[in-house]
Amino acid sequence: MRIHQFIYVLAVLVLSCSRPNVNDGSDIHFSIGDGSNLGIPTELIYCNNAYHLFYQTNNASGNISWGHSSSTDLTSWEHLPFLNIKGDGSVVVDYNNTTEIISDTAPMIAISGDTESKDKQAVNISYSTDNGLSWKDHPENPMIVNDGSYPINDPKVFWHEETQRWIMLVIAGYNIQFYASNDLINWEFLSEYGNEIYERKGEWTNIDFFPVNVEESSEKKWVLFITGDTGAPNASQGTRYFTGDFDGFIFTAHKNIGQWLDYGTDTYLGVGNYSYHAEKDCAILMGCMKNSNTDSYSYTVPRNLFLTKENNQYYLISKPTFAFKNDKIEGKVEKGKEFTEEVLFDNDVKLPTEINLTFDVYNRKYLDFAEVFGVILKNSRGDKLIVGYHNLRRYFFIALQNSNTSDAQSQIYYAPTIVNAKELDVKVILTNNTVELFALNGFASMTKKFDSKIDFNQIYLFAEGGNVVFNGGSVSNIETKAH
């Protein structure tokens, strides 16, 4: 069966969330590697010239806590002592000493939801005065935030420069409540956002909120991320984002219809960071990949986030934060070559690898232009991974076909995207059990975690139903390092 035919007729698999982690063995993704199971990320902050990542984890005994790792470059990580905290929450740095905690350096403050306070919304605070090496519980725990029927499960806390106070967001059913505090202890209700949202169904499970730069301007817009357990493309769970303005009191969305952070099945949620103290003035996202078929969690490569404005609407742009150290290979297909079928690009691929390709799509509306085109990865067993664009139906797709399955059993995932550019760029970051796609300079992104490890060693370019011109590209075998 031809590629574009089975893409059209296949039903998309629905995946659910699960807990234990299986390391993908590639060393380009964050991992803890100590026998503990990696859970969802809870916070990413920048402090004392280093990034600090906090995440849920459980050990062989099943005890849940927070892991803590630090890095200066988001690639090599030092694993620090665990925090005795359960559930979700936030970590902040109290540069202005609003909590009056005695410390030689600005203390780190961890805020987590307290689910044991009946008929009350409450949080617990832990703090560190030695850059996260040790933690103490605040003597006034739990801090009562408000009377309410919704326990605080995933508080998002940050310092708001313009109003010089702390802001906290909590999920309350289908609403996001905003609170303010001068000291992280006493909280005042400000407003809520949610009734305006066009589509509300399932359960909202996680949130994030931070400013993002608008490309080619001096603007910053606030972006609210809401993770839900239903309705996402290609899967039941995913994260929508809403852009808007925040004055320290009320969030006003530009549009009350959310857009999807990632069209793949496996970027379930993520934690973001925008730090006024970081060297680079940009937002960073660490996404969380999940796959119920393998009972695993792992994280995406860190991504820089920007906004672009088109037709008076704002859209997120997602790009890998760093350039990998690699051995770059130009490939066997000459720049400017026109093709109508499969052509070999590289037959000595070593994973993990980064593939960068560009295609001339100026004539995409002509009758002889390819209906479908892209890249196919193969191995000697007959496994195939197809990443491409369907020009007639206007979507990017990832298709995985194992050697022991037929075309009708292949897994297909798609991202509806209209291409208006003259040239289409595609970046694929591939390990032996994950694929991350970035297209149109990061405008479209998809993430997929495979059910099992698959090694690919051959790359083909392909076109069906017409011709397409290859404008150039390269394959880079990524140099890995221990985390």
CSV table of C-alpha atoms in Angstrom, one decimal:
chain,number,residue,atom,x,y,z
A,1,MET,CA,0.0,0.0,0.0
A,2,ARG,CA,1.3,3.5,-0.9
A,3,ILE,CA,2.3,5.8,2.0
A,4,HIS,CA,-0.4,8.4,1.4
A,5,GLN,CA,-3.1,5.8,1.1
A,6,PHE,CA,-2.5,4.1,4.5
A,7,ILE,CA,-2.0,7.5,6.2
A,8,TYR,CA,-5.5,8.4,5.1
A,9,VAL,CA,-7.3,5.2,6.3
A,10,LEU,CA,-5.6,4.5,9.6
A,11,ALA,CA,-7.1,5.3,12.9
A,12,VAL,CA,-4.8,7.0,15.3
A,13,LEU,CA,-3.8,5.2,18.5
A,14,VAL,CA,-4.9,6.6,21.8
A,15,LEU,CA,-2.3,6.5,24.6
A,16,SER,CA,-2.6,7.1,28.3
A,17,CYS,CA,-0.3,8.2,31.0
A,18,SER,CA,1.8,6.0,33.2
A,19,ARG,CA,4.7,6.3,35.7
A,20,PRO,CA,7.9,4.2,35.5
A,21,ASN,CA,10.8,5.3,33.3
A,22,VAL,CA,12.9,3.3,30.9
A,23,ASN,CA,16.0,5.1,29.8
A,24,ASP,CA,16.3,5.4,26.0
A,25,GLY,CA,20.0,4.8,26.2
A,26,SER,CA,20.8,7.7,23.9
A,27,ASP,CA,22.2,10.1,26.5
A,28,ILE,CA,20.8,13.2,24.6
A,29,HIS,CA,17.7,13.2,26.9
A,30,PHE,CA,17.7,13.9,30.6
A,31,SER,CA,17.8,10.8,32.8
A,32,ILE,CA,18.6,10.0,36.4
A,33,GLY,CA,20.1,6.6,35.9
A,34,ASP,CA,20.2,5.5,39.6
A,35,GLY,CA,17.5,2.9,39.6
A,36,SER,CA,14.7,5.3,40.5
A,37,ASN,CA,11.8,5.8,38.2
A,38,LEU,CA,11.5,9.2,36.5
A,39,GLY,CA,8.1,10.9,36.8
A,40,ILE,CA,6.8,14.2,35.5
A,41,PRO,CA,8.8,17.4,35.7
A,42,THR,CA,7.6,19.9,38.3
A,43,GLU,CA,9.8,23.0,37.9
A,44,LEU,CA,12.7,24.5,35.9
A,45,ILE,CA,14.4,27.5,37.4
A,46,TYR,CA,17.7,29.5,36.9
A,47,CYS,CA,19.8,30.3,40.0
A,48,ASN,CA,23.4,31.1,40.6
A,49,ASN,CA,24.4,30.6,36.9
A,50,ALA,CA,22.8,27.2,36.6
A,51,TYR,CA,19.5,25.7,35.7
A,52,HIS,CA,17.8,23.5,38.3
A,53,LEU,CA,15.3,20.9,37.2
A,54,PHE,CA,12.9,19.4,39.8
A,55,TYR,CA,10.8,16.3,39.0
A,56,GLN,CA,8.8,13.6,40.5
A,57,THR,CA,10.4,10.2,41.1
A,58,ASN,CA,9.9,7.0,43.0
A,59,ASN,CA,12.5,4.5,44.1
A,60,ALA,CA,12.4,0.7,44.2
A,61,SER,CA,10.4,0.8,47.4
A,62,GLY,CA,7.7,2.9,45.7
A,63,ASN,CA,8.4,6.0,47.8
A,64,ILE,CA,7.5,9.2,45.9
A,65,SER,CA,9.6,12.3,46.2
A,66,TRP,CA,11.1,15.1,44.2
A,67,GLY,CA,14.3,14.7,42.4
A,68,HIS,CA,16.6,17.7,41.8
A,69,SER,CA,19.4,18.1,39.2
A,70,SER,CA,21.4,21.1,38.1
A,71,SER,CA,23.2,22.0,34.8
A,72,THR,CA,24.9,25.0,33.3
A,73,ASP,CA,24.1,24.0,29.7
A,74,LEU,CA,20.9,21.8,29.9
A,75,THR,CA,22.9,18.9,28.6
A,76,SER,CA,25.2,17.7,31.4
A,77,TRP,CA,23.4,17.3,34.8
A,78,GLU,CA,24.6,16.9,38.4
A,79,HIS,CA,22.1,15.0,40.5
A,80,LEU,CA,21.5,16.6,43.9
A,81,PRO,CA,19.7,15.3,47.0
A,82,PHE,CA,16.0,14.4,46.8
A,83,LEU,CA,13.3,16.5,48.4
A,84,ASN,CA,10.8,14.7,50.7
A,85,ILE,CA,7.8,16.2,48.8
A,86,LYS,CA,4.9,14.4,47.2
A,87,GLY,CA,2.7,15.7,44.3
A,88,ASP,CA,3.2,18.7,42.1
A,89,GLY,CA,4.3,22.2,42.8
A,90,SER,CA,6.7,25.0,42.1
A,91,VAL,CA,10.2,26.1,43.1
A,92,VAL,CA,11.2,29.8,43.3
A,93,VAL,CA,14.2,31.8,44.4
A,94,ASP,CA,13.5,34.5,46.9
A,95,TYR,CA,16.0,37.1,45.7
A,96,ASN,CA,14.3,39.9,47.7
A,97,ASN,CA,14.0,37.8,51.0
A,98,THR,CA,10.3,38.4,51.2
A,99,THR,CA,10.0,35.3,53.4
A,100,GLU,CA,12.7,36.6,55.8
A,101,ILE,CA,14.5,33.3,55.9
A,102,ILE,CA,18.0,33.9,57.2
A,103,SER,CA,20.5,32.9,54.5
A,104,ASP,CA,23.8,34.1,53.0
A,105,THR,CA,22.3,33.6,49.6
A,106,ALA,CA,18.8,33.9,48.1
A,107,PRO,CA,16.9,30.8,49.4
A,108,MET,CA,15.2,28.4,47.2
A,109,ILE,CA,11.5,27.9,48.2
A,110,ALA,CA,9.5,24.8,47.2
A,111,ILE,CA,5.7,25.2,47.3
A,112,SER,CA,3.5,22.1,47.0
A,113,GLY,CA,-0.2,21.5,47.4
A,114,ASP,CA,-1.5,20.2,50.7
A,115,THR,CA,-4.2,17.7,50.1
A,116,GLU,CA,-4.9,16.8,53.8
A,117,SER,CA,-6.5,20.2,54.8
A,118,LYS,CA,-10.2,19.4,54.6
A,119,ASP,CA,-12.5,22.1,53.1
A,120,LYS,CA,-9.5,24.4,52.7
A,121,GLN,CA,-7.1,25.2,49.9
A,122,ALA,CA,-3.6,25.0,51.4
A,123,VAL,CA,0.1,24.7,50.4
A,124,ASN,CA,3.2,23.5,52.2
A,125,ILE,CA,6.6,25.3,52.0
A,126,SER,CA,10.1,23.8,52.1
A,127,TYR,CA,13.2,25.9,51.8
A,128,SER,CA,16.9,25.6,51.1
A,129,THR,CA,19.6,28.0,52.1
A,130,ASP,CA,22.5,26.1,50.5
A,131,ASN,CA,21.5,26.1,46.8
A,132,GLY,CA,19.3,23.0,47.1
A,133,LEU,CA,21.7,20.6,48.9
A,134,SER,CA,19.4,20.4,51.9
A,135,TRP,CA,15.8,21.3,52.7
A,136,LYS,CA,13.7,22.2,55.7
A,137,ASP,CA,9.9,22.4,56.2
A,138,HIS,CA,8.5,25.8,57.1
A,139,PRO,CA,7.2,25.9,60.7
A,140,GLU,CA,3.9,27.4,59.7
A,141,ASN,CA,2.9,24.6,57.3
A,142,PRO,CA,0.2,24.2,56.0
A,143,MET,CA,-0.5,27.8,54.7
A,144,ILE,CA,-4.2,28.3,54.2
A,145,VAL,CA,-4.8,30.0,50.8
A,146,ASN,CA,-8.6,30.0,50.6
A,147,ASP,CA,-11.8,28.1,51.6
A,148,GLY,CA,-12.7,25.9,48.7
A,149,SER,CA,-13.8,22.5,47.5
A,150,TYR,CA,-10.9,22.0,45.1
A,151,PRO,CA,-7.6,20.9,46.8
A,152,ILE,CA,-4.5,22.5,45.5
A,153,ASN,CA,-2.6,19.9,43.5
A,154,ASP,CA,-0.3,21.8,41.1
A,155,PRO,CA,0.4,25.3,42.3
A,156,LYS,CA,2.3,27.5,39.9
A,157,VAL,CA,4.2,30.3,41.7
A,158,PHE,CA,6.4,33.0,40.3
A,159,TRP,CA,7.7,36.5,41.1
A,160,HIS,CA,6.0,39.3,39.1
A,161,GLU,CA,8.5,42.0,38.5
A,162,GLU,CA,6.0,44.7,37.6
A,163,THR,CA,3.9,44.5,40.8
A,164,GLN,CA,6.8,43.3,43.0
A,165,ARG,CA,5.0,40.4,44.6
A,166,TRP,CA,4.4,36.6,44.2
A,167,ILE,CA,1.6,35.3,42.0
A,168,MET,CA,0.2,31.8,42.3
A,169,LEU,CA,-2.1,29.9,39.9
A,170,VAL,CA,-4.1,26.9,40.9
A,171,ILE,CA,-6.5,24.6,39.1
A,172,ALA,CA,-10.1,24.8,40.4
A,173,GLY,CA,-12.2,22.5,38.1
A,174,TYR,CA,-12.4,24.3,34.8
A,175,ASN,CA,-11.0,27.5,36.1
A,176,ILE,CA,-7.5,28.8,36.8
A,177,GLN,CA,-7.5,30.9,40.0
A,178,PHE,CA,-4.9,33.7,40.5
A,179,TYR,CA,-3.6,34.7,43.9
A,180,ALA,CA,-1.0,37.2,45.1
A,181,SER,CA,1.3,37.3,48.2
A,182,ASN,CA,4.0,39.5,49.5
A,183,ASP,CA,5.7,36.8,51.6
A,184,LEU,CA,4.5,33.4,50.1
A,185,ILE,CA,2.6,32.8,53.3
A,186,ASN,CA,-0.4,35.1,53.2
A,187,TRP,CA,-2.4,34.9,49.9
A,188,GLU,CA,-5.1,37.2,48.4
A,189,PHE,CA,-7.5,36.0,45.7
A,190,LEU,CA,-7.2,38.1,42.5
A,191,SER,CA,-9.2,36.7,39.6
A,192,GLU,CA,-9.9,33.5,37.6
A,193,TYR,CA,-9.8,32.5,34.0
A,194,GLY,CA,-11.6,29.5,32.5
A,195,ASN,CA,-15.3,30.3,31.9
A,196,GLU,CA,-14.3,32.0,28.7
A,197,ILE,CA,-12.6,29.0,27.2
A,198,TYR,CA,-14.4,27.6,24.3
A,199,GLU,CA,-13.9,23.9,24.9
A,200,ARG,CA,-13.8,22.4,28.5
A,201,LYS,CA,-13.9,18.7,29.0
A,202,GLY,CA,-12.1,15.9,30.8
A,203,GLU,CA,-9.9,16.8,33.8
A,204,TRP,CA,-7.3,19.6,33.9
A,205,THR,CA,-4.2,18.2,35.6
A,206,ASN,CA,-1.3,20.6,35.2
A,207,ILE,CA,-0.6,24.3,34.4
A,208,ASP,CA,2.3,26.6,33.7
A,209,PHE,CA,2.4,30.3,33.1
A,210,PHE,CA,5.3,32.6,31.9
A,211,PRO,CA,6.1,35.4,29.5
A,212,VAL,CA,7.5,34.6,26.0
A,213,ASN,CA,9.2,36.9,23.6
A,214,VAL,CA,7.6,37.8,20.3
A,215,GLU,CA,10.1,37.3,17.4
A,216,GLU,CA,11.3,40.4,15.6
A,217,SER,CA,9.9,42.8,18.1
A,218,SER,CA,10.4,44.0,21.7
A,219,GLU,CA,7.0,42.5,22.8
A,220,LYS,CA,6.5,39.9,25.4
A,221,LYS,CA,3.2,38.0,25.8
A,222,TRP,CA,2.1,35.8,28.6
A,223,VAL,CA,1.4,32.2,27.8
A,224,LEU,CA,-0.9,29.9,29.9
A,225,PHE,CA,-0.4,26.2,29.5
A,226,ILE,CA,-3.2,23.8,30.5
A,227,THR,CA,-2.7,20.1,30.4
A,228,GLY,CA,-5.8,17.9,30.2
A,229,ASP,CA,-6.6,14.2,30.0
A,230,THR,CA,-8.7,14.3,26.9
A,231,GLY,CA,-9.1,16.0,23.5
A,232,ALA,CA,-5.5,16.2,22.3
A,233,PRO,CA,-4.7,15.4,18.7
A,234,ASN,CA,-3.6,11.8,18.1
A,235,ALA,CA,-4.0,11.0,21.9
A,236,SER,CA,-6.3,11.5,24.8
A,237,GLN,CA,-3.9,13.8,26.8
A,238,GLY,CA,-2.0,16.8,25.9
A,239,THR,CA,-1.3,20.5,26.6
A,240,ARG,CA,-3.0,23.5,25.1
A,241,TYR,CA,-1.7,27.1,25.3
A,242,PHE,CA,-3.4,30.5,25.5
A,243,THR,CA,-1.5,33.7,24.7
A,244,GLY,CA,-2.6,37.0,26.3
A,245,ASP,CA,-1.7,39.9,28.6
A,246,PHE,CA,-1.3,39.8,32.4
A,247,ASP,CA,-1.3,43.0,34.4
A,248,GLY,CA,-0.5,41.3,37.8
A,249,PHE,CA,-4.2,40.9,38.5
A,250,ILE,CA,-6.1,39.5,35.5
A,251,PHE,CA,-5.1,37.3,32.6
A,252,THR,CA,-6.8,38.5,29.3
A,253,ALA,CA,-6.4,35.9,26.5
A,254,HIS,CA,-6.1,37.1,22.9
A,255,LYS,CA,-8.3,34.1,21.9
A,256,ASN,CA,-10.3,31.7,24.1
A,257,ILE,CA,-9.6,28.7,21.9
A,258,GLY,CA,-6.4,26.9,22.9
A,259,GLN,CA,-3.7,25.8,20.5
A,260,TRP,CA,-1.7,22.6,20.9
A,261,LEU,CA,1.8,22.8,22.2
A,262,ASP,CA,2.8,19.6,20.3
A,263,TYR,CA,0.9,17.4,17.9
A,264,GLY,CA,2.7,14.2,18.7
A,265,THR,CA,1.2,11.7,21.1
A,266,ASP,CA,3.8,11.8,23.7
A,267,THR,CA,4.6,15.4,24.8
A,268,TYR,CA,2.1,15.1,27.6
A,269,LEU,CA,3.1,18.2,29.5
A,270,GLY,CA,6.2,20.3,30.2
A,271,VAL,CA,7.8,22.8,32.6
A,272,GLY,CA,8.9,26.2,31.4
A,273,ASN,CA,11.2,28.9,32.6
A,274,TYR,CA,11.6,32.6,31.8
A,275,SER,CA,14.3,34.0,34.1
A,276,TYR,CA,15.2,37.7,34.3
A,277,HIS,CA,18.5,36.5,35.8
A,278,ALA,CA,19.5,34.1,33.0
A,279,GLU,CA,22.0,35.2,30.4
A,280,LYS,CA,19.6,34.5,27.5
A,281,ASP,CA,16.4,36.4,27.4
A,282,CYS,CA,14.1,33.7,26.2
A,283,ALA,CA,11.7,31.1,27.5
A,284,ILE,CA,12.8,27.5,27.8
A,285,LEU,CA,10.6,24.4,27.9
A,286,MET,CA,11.5,20.9,29.1
A,287,GLY,CA,8.8,18.6,27.7
A,288,CYS,CA,7.7,15.3,29.2
A,289,MET,CA,7.2,12.3,26.9
A,290,LYS,CA,5.0,9.4,28.0
A,291,ASN,CA,4.0,6.2,26.5
A,292,SER,CA,1.6,3.8,28.2
A,293,ASN,CA,2.6,0.9,26.0
A,294,THR,CA,6.1,0.9,27.5
A,295,ASP,CA,5.1,2.3,30.9
A,296,SER,CA,7.7,5.0,30.6
A,297,TYR,CA,8.5,8.7,31.1
A,298,SER,CA,11.3,10.5,29.5
A,299,TYR,CA,12.0,14.2,28.6
A,300,THR,CA,12.3,16.0,25.3
A,301,VAL,CA,15.4,17.9,24.4
A,302,PRO,CA,15.1,21.4,26.0
A,303,ARG,CA,13.4,23.8,23.7
A,304,ASN,CA,13.5,27.6,23.2
A,305,LEU,CA,10.1,29.1,22.9
A,306,PHE,CA,9.2,32.2,20.9
A,307,LEU,CA,6.0,33.7,19.7
A,308,THR,CA,5.3,34.7,16.1
A,309,LYS,CA,2.5,37.0,15.0
A,310,GLU,CA,0.5,36.1,11.9
A,311,ASN,CA,-2.8,37.6,10.9
A,312,ASN,CA,-3.1,39.2,14.3
A,313,GLN,CA,-2.7,35.9,16.1
A,314,TYR,CA,0.2,34.6,18.2
A,315,TYR,CA,1.7,31.2,17.7
A,316,LEU,CA,4.4,29.4,19.6
A,317,ILE,CA,7.7,28.6,17.9
A,318,SER,CA,9.6,25.7,19.3
A,319,LYS,CA,13.3,25.1,18.6
A,320,PRO,CA,16.0,22.9,20.3
A,321,THR,CA,17.8,25.0,22.9
A,322,PHE,CA,21.4,24.0,21.9
A,323,ALA,CA,23.2,22.7,18.9
A,324,PHE,CA,24.5,19.2,19.3
A,325,LYS,CA,28.1,18.3,19.0
A,326,ASN,CA,28.1,16.2,15.9
A,327,ASP,CA,29.8,14.6,12.9
A,328,LYS,CA,28.0,16.3,10.0
A,329,ILE,CA,27.5,14.4,6.7
A,330,GLU,CA,26.0,16.1,3.7
A,331,GLY,CA,24.3,13.0,2.3
A,332,LYS,CA,24.3,11.4,-1.1
A,333,VAL,CA,21.6,13.5,-2.8
A,334,GLU,CA,22.8,16.6,-4.6
A,335,LYS,CA,21.3,20.0,-3.9
A,336,GLY,CA,18.7,20.9,-6.5
A,337,LYS,CA,17.9,17.3,-7.4
A,338,GLU,CA,14.3,16.6,-8.5
A,339,PHE,CA,12.9,13.2,-7.6
A,340,THR,CA,9.6,11.3,-7.8
A,341,GLU,CA,10.4,8.2,-5.8
A,342,GLU,CA,12.7,6.9,-3.1
A,343,VAL,CA,16.4,8.0,-3.3
A,344,LEU,CA,19.1,6.9,-0.9
A,345,PHE,CA,20.4,9.8,1.2
A,346,ASP,CA,22.7,8.0,3.8
A,347,ASN,CA,23.3,4.3,4.4
A,348,ASP,CA,25.5,4.5,7.5
A,349,VAL,CA,23.4,6.3,10.1
A,350,LYS,CA,24.3,5.9,13.8
A,351,LEU,CA,21.8,6.8,16.5
A,352,PRO,CA,21.3,9.3,18.0
A,353,THR,CA,21.2,11.5,15.0
A,354,GLU,CA,19.9,14.9,13.8
A,355,ILE,CA,18.5,15.2,10.2
A,356,ASN,CA,18.1,18.6,8.6
A,357,LEU,CA,16.4,18.9,5.2
A,358,THR,CA,14.9,21.6,3.0
A,359,PHE,CA,12.6,21.2,0.1
A,360,ASP,CA,11.5,23.6,-2.6
A,361,VAL,CA,7.7,24.0,-2.3
A,362,TYR,CA,7.3,27.1,-4.4
A,363,ASN,CA,5.4,25.1,-7.0
A,364,ARG,CA,3.3,23.1,-4.4
A,365,LYS,CA,0.0,24.1,-6.1
A,366,TYR,CA,1.0,22.7,-9.5
A,367,LEU,CA,-0.5,19.4,-10.7
A,368,ASP,CA,2.8,17.7,-11.0
A,369,PHE,CA,4.0,18.5,-7.5
A,370,ALA,CA,4.3,15.6,-5.1
A,371,GLU,CA,1.2,14.7,-3.1
A,372,VAL,CA,3.4,13.4,-0.3
A,373,PHE,CA,7.2,13.8,0.4
A,374,GLY,CA,9.7,13.5,3.2
A,375,VAL,CA,12.2,11.1,4.6
A,376,ILE,CA,12.1,7.4,5.4
A,377,LEU,CA,14.4,5.6,7.9
A,378,LYS,CA,14.9,1.9,7.4
A,379,ASN,CA,16.9,-1.0,8.8
A,380,SER,CA,17.8,-4.5,7.7
A,381,ARG,CA,14.8,-6.0,9.5
A,382,GLY,CA,12.3,-4.0,7.4
A,383,ASP,CA,11.3,-1.5,10.1
A,384,LYS,CA,10.3,1.9,8.7
A,385,LEU,CA,9.9,5.4,10.2
A,386,ILE,CA,8.4,7.9,7.8
A,387,VAL,CA,8.4,11.6,8.5
A,388,GLY,CA,6.8,13.8,5.9
A,389,TYR,CA,4.3,16.3,4.6
A,390,HIS,CA,1.0,15.5,2.8
A,391,ASN,CA,0.7,18.4,0.3
A,392,LEU,CA,-2.9,17.7,-0.6
A,393,ARG,CA,-4.3,17.3,2.9
A,394,ARG,CA,-2.0,19.8,4.5
A,395,TYR,CA,-0.4,18.0,7.4
A,396,PHE,CA,2.9,16.8,8.7
A,397,PHE,CA,3.0,13.2,9.8
A,398,ILE,CA,5.0,10.6,11.6
A,399,ALA,CA,4.4,6.9,10.6
A,400,LEU,CA,6.0,3.9,12.2
A,401,GLN,CA,5.8,0.5,10.6
A,402,ASN,CA,7.4,-2.5,12.3
A,403,SER,CA,8.7,-5.4,10.3
A,404,ASN,CA,6.2,-7.7,11.9
A,405,THR,CA,3.1,-5.6,11.1
A,406,SER,CA,1.3,-4.7,7.9
A,407,ASP,CA,0.6,-1.3,6.5
A,408,ALA,CA,-2.9,-1.3,8.1
A,409,GLN,CA,-1.3,-1.9,11.5
A,410,SER,CA,1.1,1.0,11.2
A,411,GLN,CA,1.0,3.8,13.7
A,412,ILE,CA,0.3,7.2,12.1
A,413,TYR,CA,0.3,10.6,13.8
A,414,TYR,CA,-0.4,13.9,12.1
A,415,ALA,CA,-0.2,17.7,12.6
A,416,PRO,CA,-2.5,19.8,10.4
A,417,THR,CA,-0.4,22.7,9.0
A,418,ILE,CA,-0.8,24.9,5.9
A,419,VAL,CA,2.6,25.6,4.3
A,420,ASN,CA,2.8,29.1,2.7
A,421,ALA,CA,6.5,29.4,2.5
A,422,LYS,CA,8.6,28.9,-0.7
A,423,GLU,CA,10.9,26.5,1.1
A,424,LEU,CA,10.0,23.8,3.7
A,425,ASP,CA,12.6,23.0,6.4
A,426,VAL,CA,12.5,19.8,8.5
A,427,LYS,CA,14.6,19.0,11.5
A,428,VAL,CA,14.4,15.5,13.0
A,429,ILE,CA,16.1,14.4,16.2
A,430,LEU,CA,16.1,10.7,16.4
A,431,THR,CA,17.1,8.2,19.1
A,432,ASN,CA,16.4,4.5,19.2
A,433,ASN,CA,13.0,5.0,20.8
A,434,THR,CA,12.1,8.7,20.3
A,435,VAL,CA,11.6,11.0,17.4
A,436,GLU,CA,11.2,14.8,17.6
A,437,LEU,CA,10.1,16.8,14.6
A,438,PHE,CA,10.5,20.5,14.1
A,439,ALA,CA,9.3,22.0,10.8
A,440,LEU,CA,8.9,25.5,9.3
A,441,ASN,CA,11.6,26.9,11.6
A,442,GLY,CA,9.8,25.5,14.7
A,443,PHE,CA,6.2,26.5,13.8
A,444,ALA,CA,5.1,22.9,13.8
A,445,SER,CA,6.4,20.3,16.2
A,446,MET,CA,5.6,16.6,16.9
A,447,THR,CA,7.0,14.1,19.4
A,448,LYS,CA,6.8,10.4,19.4
A,449,LYS,CA,8.1,7.8,21.8
A,450,PHE,CA,8.3,4.3,20.3
A,451,ASP,CA,6.9,1.2,22.1
A,452,SER,CA,10.4,-0.5,21.9
A,453,LYS,CA,13.9,0.3,20.8
A,454,ILE,CA,14.5,0.4,17.1
A,455,ASP,CA,17.8,1.0,15.4
A,456,PHE,CA,17.7,2.7,11.9
A,457,ASN,CA,20.8,2.9,9.7
A,458,GLN,CA,19.5,4.0,6.3
A,459,ILE,CA,17.9,7.3,5.2
A,460,TYR,CA,15.9,7.7,2.0
A,461,LEU,CA,14.2,10.8,0.6
A,462,PHE,CA,10.9,10.1,-1.1
A,463,ALA,CA,8.1,11.6,-3.1
A,464,GLU,CA,4.8,10.2,-4.3
A,465,GLY,CA,2.2,11.4,-6.8
A,466,GLY,CA,4.5,13.9,-8.4
A,467,ASN,CA,7.9,15.5,-8.0
A,468,VAL,CA,9.7,17.7,-5.4
A,469,VAL,CA,13.1,19.4,-5.5
A,470,PHE,CA,15.6,18.8,-2.7
A,471,ASN,CA,17.3,22.1,-1.6
A,472,GLY,CA,19.9,20.6,0.6
A,473,GLY,CA,20.4,18.9,4.0
A,474,SER,CA,22.7,17.0,6.2
A,475,VAL,CA,22.8,14.1,8.7
A,476,SER,CA,24.6,14.6,12.0
A,477,ASN,CA,25.6,11.7,14.2
A,478,ILE,CA,25.2,13.2,17.7
A,479,GLU,CA,28.1,13.0,20.1
A,480,THR,CA,26.6,11.9,23.4
A,481,LYS,CA,27.8,12.4,27.0
A,482,ALA,CA,26.9,10.9,30.3
A,483,HIS,CA,24.3,12.8,32.3
